[in-house]
PDB file of C-alpha atoms in Angstrom:
ATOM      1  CA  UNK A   1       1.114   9.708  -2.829  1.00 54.00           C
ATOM      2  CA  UNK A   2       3.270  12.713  -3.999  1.00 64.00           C
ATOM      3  CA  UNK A   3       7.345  11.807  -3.755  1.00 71.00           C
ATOM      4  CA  UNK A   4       6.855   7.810  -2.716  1.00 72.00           C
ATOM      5  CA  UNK A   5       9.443   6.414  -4.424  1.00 72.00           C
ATOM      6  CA  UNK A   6      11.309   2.687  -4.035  1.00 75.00           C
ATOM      7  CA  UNK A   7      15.194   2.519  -3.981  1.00 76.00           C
ATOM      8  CA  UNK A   8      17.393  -0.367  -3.737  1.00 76.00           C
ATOM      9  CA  UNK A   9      20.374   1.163  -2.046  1.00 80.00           C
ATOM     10  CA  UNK A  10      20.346   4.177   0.462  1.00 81.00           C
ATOM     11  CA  UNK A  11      23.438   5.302  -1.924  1.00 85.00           C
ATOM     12  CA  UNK A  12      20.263   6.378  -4.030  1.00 83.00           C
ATOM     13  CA  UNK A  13      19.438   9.419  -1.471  1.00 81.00           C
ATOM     14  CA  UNK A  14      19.906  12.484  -2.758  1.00 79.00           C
ATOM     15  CA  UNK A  15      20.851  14.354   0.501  1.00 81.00           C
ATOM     16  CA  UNK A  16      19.821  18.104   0.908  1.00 82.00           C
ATOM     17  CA  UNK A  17      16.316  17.681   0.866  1.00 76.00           C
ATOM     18  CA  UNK A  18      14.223  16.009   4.091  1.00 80.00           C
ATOM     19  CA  UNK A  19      12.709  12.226   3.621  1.00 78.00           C
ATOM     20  CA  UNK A  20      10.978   9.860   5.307  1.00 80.00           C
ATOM     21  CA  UNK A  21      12.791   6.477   4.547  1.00 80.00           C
ATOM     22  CA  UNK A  22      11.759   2.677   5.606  1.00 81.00           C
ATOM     23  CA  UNK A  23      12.836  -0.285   5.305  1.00 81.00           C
ATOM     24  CA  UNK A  24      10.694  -2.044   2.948  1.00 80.00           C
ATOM     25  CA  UNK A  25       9.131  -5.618   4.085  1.00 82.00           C
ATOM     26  CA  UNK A  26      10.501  -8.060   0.951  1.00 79.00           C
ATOM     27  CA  UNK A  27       8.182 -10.700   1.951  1.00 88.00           C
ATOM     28  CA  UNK A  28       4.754  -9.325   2.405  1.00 90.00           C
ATOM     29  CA  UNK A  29       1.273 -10.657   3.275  1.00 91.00           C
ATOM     30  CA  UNK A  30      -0.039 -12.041  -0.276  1.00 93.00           C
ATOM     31  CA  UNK A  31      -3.878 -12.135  -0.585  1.00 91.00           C
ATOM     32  CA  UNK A  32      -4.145 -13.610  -4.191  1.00 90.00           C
ATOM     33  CA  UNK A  33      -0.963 -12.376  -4.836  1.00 91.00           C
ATOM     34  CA  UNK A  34      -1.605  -9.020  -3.782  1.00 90.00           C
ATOM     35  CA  UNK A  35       0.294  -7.045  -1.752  1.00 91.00           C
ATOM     36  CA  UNK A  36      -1.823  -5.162   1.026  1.00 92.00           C
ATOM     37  CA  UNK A  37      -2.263  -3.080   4.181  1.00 89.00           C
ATOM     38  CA  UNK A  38      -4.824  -2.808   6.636  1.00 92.00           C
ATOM     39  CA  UNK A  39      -5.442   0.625   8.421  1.00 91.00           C
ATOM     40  CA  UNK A  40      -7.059   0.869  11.731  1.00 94.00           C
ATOM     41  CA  UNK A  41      -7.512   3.520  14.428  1.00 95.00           C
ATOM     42  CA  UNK A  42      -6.865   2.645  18.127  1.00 96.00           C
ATOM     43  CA  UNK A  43      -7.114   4.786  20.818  1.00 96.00           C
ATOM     44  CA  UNK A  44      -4.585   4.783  23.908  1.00 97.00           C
ATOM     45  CA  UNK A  45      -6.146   6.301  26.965  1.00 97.00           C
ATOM     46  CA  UNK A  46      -3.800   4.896  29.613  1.00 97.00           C
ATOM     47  CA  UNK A  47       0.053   4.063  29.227  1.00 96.00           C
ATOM     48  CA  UNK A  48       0.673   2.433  32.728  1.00 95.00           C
ATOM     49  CA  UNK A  49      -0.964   0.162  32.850  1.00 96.00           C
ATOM     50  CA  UNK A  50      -1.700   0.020  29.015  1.00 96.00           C
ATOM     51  CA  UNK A  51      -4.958   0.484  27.610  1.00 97.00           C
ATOM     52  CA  UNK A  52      -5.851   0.699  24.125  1.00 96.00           C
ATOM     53  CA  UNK A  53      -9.479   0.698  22.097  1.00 97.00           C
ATOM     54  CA  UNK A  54      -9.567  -0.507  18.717  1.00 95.00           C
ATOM     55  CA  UNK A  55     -12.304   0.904  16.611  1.00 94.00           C
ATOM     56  CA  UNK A  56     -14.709  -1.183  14.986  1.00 93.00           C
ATOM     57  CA  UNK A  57     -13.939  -0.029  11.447  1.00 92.00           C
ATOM     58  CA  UNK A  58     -10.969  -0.227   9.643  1.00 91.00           C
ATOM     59  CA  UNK A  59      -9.956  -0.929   5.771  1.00 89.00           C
ATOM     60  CA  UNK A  60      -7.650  -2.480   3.894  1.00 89.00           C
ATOM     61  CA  UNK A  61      -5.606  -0.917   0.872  1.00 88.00           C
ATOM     62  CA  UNK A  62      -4.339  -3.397  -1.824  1.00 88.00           C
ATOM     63  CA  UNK A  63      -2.010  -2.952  -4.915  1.00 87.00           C
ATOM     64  CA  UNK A  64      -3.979  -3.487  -8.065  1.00 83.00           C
ATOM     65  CA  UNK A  65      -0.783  -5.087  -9.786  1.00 85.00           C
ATOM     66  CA  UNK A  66       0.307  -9.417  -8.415  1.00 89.00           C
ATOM     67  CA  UNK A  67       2.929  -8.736  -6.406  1.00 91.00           C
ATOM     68  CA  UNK A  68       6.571  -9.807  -8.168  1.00 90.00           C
ATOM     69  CA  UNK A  69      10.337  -9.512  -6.855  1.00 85.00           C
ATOM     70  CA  UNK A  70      11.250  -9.541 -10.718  1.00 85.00           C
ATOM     71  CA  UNK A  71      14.409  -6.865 -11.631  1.00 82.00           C
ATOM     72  CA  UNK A  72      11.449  -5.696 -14.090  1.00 82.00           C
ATOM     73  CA  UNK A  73       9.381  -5.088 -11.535  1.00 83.00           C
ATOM     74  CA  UNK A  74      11.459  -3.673  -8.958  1.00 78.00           C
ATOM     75  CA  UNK A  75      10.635  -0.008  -9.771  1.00 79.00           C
ATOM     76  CA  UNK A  76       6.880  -0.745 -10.448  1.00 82.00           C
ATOM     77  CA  UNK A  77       5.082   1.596  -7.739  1.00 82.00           C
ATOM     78  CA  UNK A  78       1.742  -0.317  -8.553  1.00 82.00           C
ATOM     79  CA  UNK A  79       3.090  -3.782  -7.819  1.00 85.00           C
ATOM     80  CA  UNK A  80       4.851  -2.057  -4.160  1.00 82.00           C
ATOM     81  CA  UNK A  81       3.191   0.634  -2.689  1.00 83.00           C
ATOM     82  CA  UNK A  82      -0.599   0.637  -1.519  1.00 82.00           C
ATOM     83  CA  UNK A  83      -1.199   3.874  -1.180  1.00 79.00           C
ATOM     84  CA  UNK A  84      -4.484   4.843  -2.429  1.00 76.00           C
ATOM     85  CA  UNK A  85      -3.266   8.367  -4.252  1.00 76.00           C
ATOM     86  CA  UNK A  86      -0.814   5.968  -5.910  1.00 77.00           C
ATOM     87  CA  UNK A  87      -3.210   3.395  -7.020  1.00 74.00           C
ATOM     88  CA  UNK A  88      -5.968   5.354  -8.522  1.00 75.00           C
ATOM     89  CA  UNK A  89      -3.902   5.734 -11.222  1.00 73.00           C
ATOM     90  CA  UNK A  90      -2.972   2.710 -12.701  1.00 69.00           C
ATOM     91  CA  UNK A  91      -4.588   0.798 -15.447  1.00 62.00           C
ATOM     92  CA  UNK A  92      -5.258  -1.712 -13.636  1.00 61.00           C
ATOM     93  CA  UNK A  93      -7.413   0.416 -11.093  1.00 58.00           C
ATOM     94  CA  UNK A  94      -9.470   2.110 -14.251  1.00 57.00           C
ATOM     95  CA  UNK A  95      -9.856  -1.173 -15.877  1.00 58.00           C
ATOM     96  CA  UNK A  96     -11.175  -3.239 -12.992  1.00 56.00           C
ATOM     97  CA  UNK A  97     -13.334  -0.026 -12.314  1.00 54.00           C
ATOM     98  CA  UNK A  98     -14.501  -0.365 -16.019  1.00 55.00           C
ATOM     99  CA  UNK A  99     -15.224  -3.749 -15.437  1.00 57.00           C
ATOM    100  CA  UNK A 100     -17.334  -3.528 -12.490  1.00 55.00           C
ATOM    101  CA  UNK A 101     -18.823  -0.275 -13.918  1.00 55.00           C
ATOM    102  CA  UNK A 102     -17.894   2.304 -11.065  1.00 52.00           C
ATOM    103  CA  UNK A 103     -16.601   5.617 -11.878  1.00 51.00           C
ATOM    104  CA  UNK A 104     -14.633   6.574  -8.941  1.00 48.00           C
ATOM    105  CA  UNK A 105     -13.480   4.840  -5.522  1.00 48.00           C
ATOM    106  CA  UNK A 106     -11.680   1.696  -5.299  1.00 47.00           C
ATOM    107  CA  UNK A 107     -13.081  -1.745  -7.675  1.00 48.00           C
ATOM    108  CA  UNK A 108     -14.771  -3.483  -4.895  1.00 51.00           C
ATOM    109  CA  UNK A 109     -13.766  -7.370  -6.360  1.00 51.00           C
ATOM    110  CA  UNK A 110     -10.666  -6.726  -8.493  1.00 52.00           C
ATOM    111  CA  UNK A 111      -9.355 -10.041  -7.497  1.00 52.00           C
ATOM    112  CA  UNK A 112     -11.358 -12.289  -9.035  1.00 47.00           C
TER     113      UNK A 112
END
């Protein structure tokens, strides 16, 4: 979660220093308004022909803010980025834990 920051022109780069940049996806996957991203593992054992195993298990990492294209908005890292590191500190995340009384991990029905 450390230096994951949203810009809206690559003019923003401060050049010098090494970066990762994407393009961002403006119109995302909603579920209940949230924006989200499922992680799984597959494992590629042959190229030609192709062959690929998915594993069983995966998970899926939501933002704990309803997702918004408002300028307000535009620099909220809680309403755009999924990243767990990034999420566990929001007040949404501590409240919704609060509410389902967990102390730690991700609220398990934070969508109502």
């Amino acid at each position: 979660g450390r230096g994951i920051f949203l810009i809206n022109s690559i003019e923003e780069v401060e050049y010098g220093e090494a970066f990762v940049i994407q393009k961002y996806v403006d119109k995302p996957l909603l579920i209940h308004r949230h924006k989200f991203d499922l992680r799984l593992y597959v494992l590629v054992t042959c190229f030609n022909p192709l062959e690929a195993w998915l594993y069983r298990e995966g998970f899926a990492r939501f933002c704990q803010v309803p997702y918004s294209t408002e300028k307000e908005d535009l620099k909220d890292k809680f309403v755009h980025l999924t990243n767990s590191s990034v999420q566990q500190v929001s007040f949404a995340f501590s409240a919704a834990n609060r509410q389902y009384g967990r102390q730690s991990g991700l609220p398990r029905n934070a969508f109502g």
